[in-house]
Coordinates of C-alpha atoms in Angstrom, one line a residue:
X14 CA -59.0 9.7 84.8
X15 CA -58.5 6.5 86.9
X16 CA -61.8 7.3 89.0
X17 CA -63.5 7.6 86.0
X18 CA -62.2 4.6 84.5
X19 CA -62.9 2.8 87.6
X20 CA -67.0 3.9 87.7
X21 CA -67.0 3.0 83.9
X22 CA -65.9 -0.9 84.6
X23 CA -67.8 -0.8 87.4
X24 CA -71.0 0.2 85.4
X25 CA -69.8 -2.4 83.1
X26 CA -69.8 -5.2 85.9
X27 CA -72.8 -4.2 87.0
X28 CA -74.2 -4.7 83.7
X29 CA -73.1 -7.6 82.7
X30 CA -74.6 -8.9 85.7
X31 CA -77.7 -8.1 85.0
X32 CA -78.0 -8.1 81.1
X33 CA -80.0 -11.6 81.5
X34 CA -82.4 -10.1 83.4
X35 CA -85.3 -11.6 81.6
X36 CA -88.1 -10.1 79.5
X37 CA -88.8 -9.1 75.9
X38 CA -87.3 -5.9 76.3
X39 CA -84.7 -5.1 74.4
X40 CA -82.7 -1.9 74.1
X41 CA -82.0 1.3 76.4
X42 CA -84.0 0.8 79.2
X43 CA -84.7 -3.1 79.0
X44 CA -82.1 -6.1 79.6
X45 CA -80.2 -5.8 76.3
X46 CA -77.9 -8.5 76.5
X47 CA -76.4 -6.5 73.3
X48 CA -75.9 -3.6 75.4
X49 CA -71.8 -2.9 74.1
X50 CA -73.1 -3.5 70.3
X51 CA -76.0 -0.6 71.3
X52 CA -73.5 1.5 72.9
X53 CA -70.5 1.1 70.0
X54 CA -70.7 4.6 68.6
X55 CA -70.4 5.9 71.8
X56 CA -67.6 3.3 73.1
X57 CA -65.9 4.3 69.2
X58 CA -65.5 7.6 70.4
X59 CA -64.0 7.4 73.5
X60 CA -61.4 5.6 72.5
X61 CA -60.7 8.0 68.8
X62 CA -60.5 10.5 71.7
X63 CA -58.8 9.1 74.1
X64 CA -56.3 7.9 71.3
X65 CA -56.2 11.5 70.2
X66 CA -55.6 13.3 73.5
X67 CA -53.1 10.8 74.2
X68 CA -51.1 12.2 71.2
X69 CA -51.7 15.3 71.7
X70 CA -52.9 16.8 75.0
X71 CA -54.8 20.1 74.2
X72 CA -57.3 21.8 75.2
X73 CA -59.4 20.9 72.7
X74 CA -58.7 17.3 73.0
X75 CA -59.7 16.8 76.4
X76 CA -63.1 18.7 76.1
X77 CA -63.5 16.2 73.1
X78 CA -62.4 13.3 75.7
X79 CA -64.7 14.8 78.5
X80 CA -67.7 15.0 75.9
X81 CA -67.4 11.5 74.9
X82 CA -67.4 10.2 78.6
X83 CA -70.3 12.3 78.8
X84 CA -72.1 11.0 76.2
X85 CA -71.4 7.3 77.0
X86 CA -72.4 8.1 81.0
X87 CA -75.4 9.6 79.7
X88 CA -76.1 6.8 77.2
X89 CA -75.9 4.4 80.0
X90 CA -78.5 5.6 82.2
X91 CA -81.6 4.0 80.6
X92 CA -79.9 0.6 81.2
X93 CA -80.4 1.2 84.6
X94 CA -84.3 0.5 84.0
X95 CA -83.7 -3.5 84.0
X96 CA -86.3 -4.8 86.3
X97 CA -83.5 -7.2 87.4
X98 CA -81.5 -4.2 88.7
X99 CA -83.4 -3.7 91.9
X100 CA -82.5 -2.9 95.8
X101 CA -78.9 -2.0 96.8
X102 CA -77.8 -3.0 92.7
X103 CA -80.1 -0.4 91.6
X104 CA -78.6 2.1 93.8
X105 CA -75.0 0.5 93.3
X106 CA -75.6 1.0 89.2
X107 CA -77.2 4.5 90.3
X108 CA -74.0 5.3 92.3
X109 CA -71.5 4.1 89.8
X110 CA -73.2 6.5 87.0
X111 CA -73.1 9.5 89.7
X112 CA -69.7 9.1 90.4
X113 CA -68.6 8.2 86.5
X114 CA -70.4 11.9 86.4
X115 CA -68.8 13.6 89.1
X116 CA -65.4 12.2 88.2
X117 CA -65.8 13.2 83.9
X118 CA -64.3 16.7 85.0
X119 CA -60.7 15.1 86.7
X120 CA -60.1 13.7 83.4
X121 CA -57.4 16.3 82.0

């Protein structure tokens, strides 16, 4: 769970960085600078889930925790369209949502 926490904040920073990227383009695959408030269903969820496993630490829980990282990995990816985000931060924000991936199963 802390590799997966770790690629999350580093999406996060990665991000933030570049949320100002310039353009009209708002939303999944622009520079939403309102990227959290896009993603707040998704964020919600992780952390009923996470609240949830935390109490109780089933089976069932952690697929629901797994499948709301997996939703909010897979939610991230059109942000990584920014024309800002180019060269080594494209692949750094490309690597960050591999490895938030890879690392969704070492949750529980």
């Amino acid at each position: 769970m802390k590799n997966l926490l770790s690629s999350c904040l580093i999406l996060i920073v990665c991000f933030l960085g570049f949320s100002s990227c310039g353009g009209d383009d708002d939303g999944p695959g622009g520079c939403s600078v309102a990227w959290a408030t896009d993603l707040q269903s998704e964020l919600t969820a992780i952390s009923n889930a996470a609240a949830a496993y935390s109490t109780d630490q089933s089976q069932a829980n952690c697929d629901a925790l797994k499948a709301a990282y997996t939703t909010y990995v897979n939610s991230l990816r059109p942000y990584g369209n920014c024309a800002g985000l180019t060269g080594a931060d494209r692949t750094a924000w490309q690597d960050a949502i591999d490895d938030a991936e890879d690392n969704i199963s070492t949750i529980c």
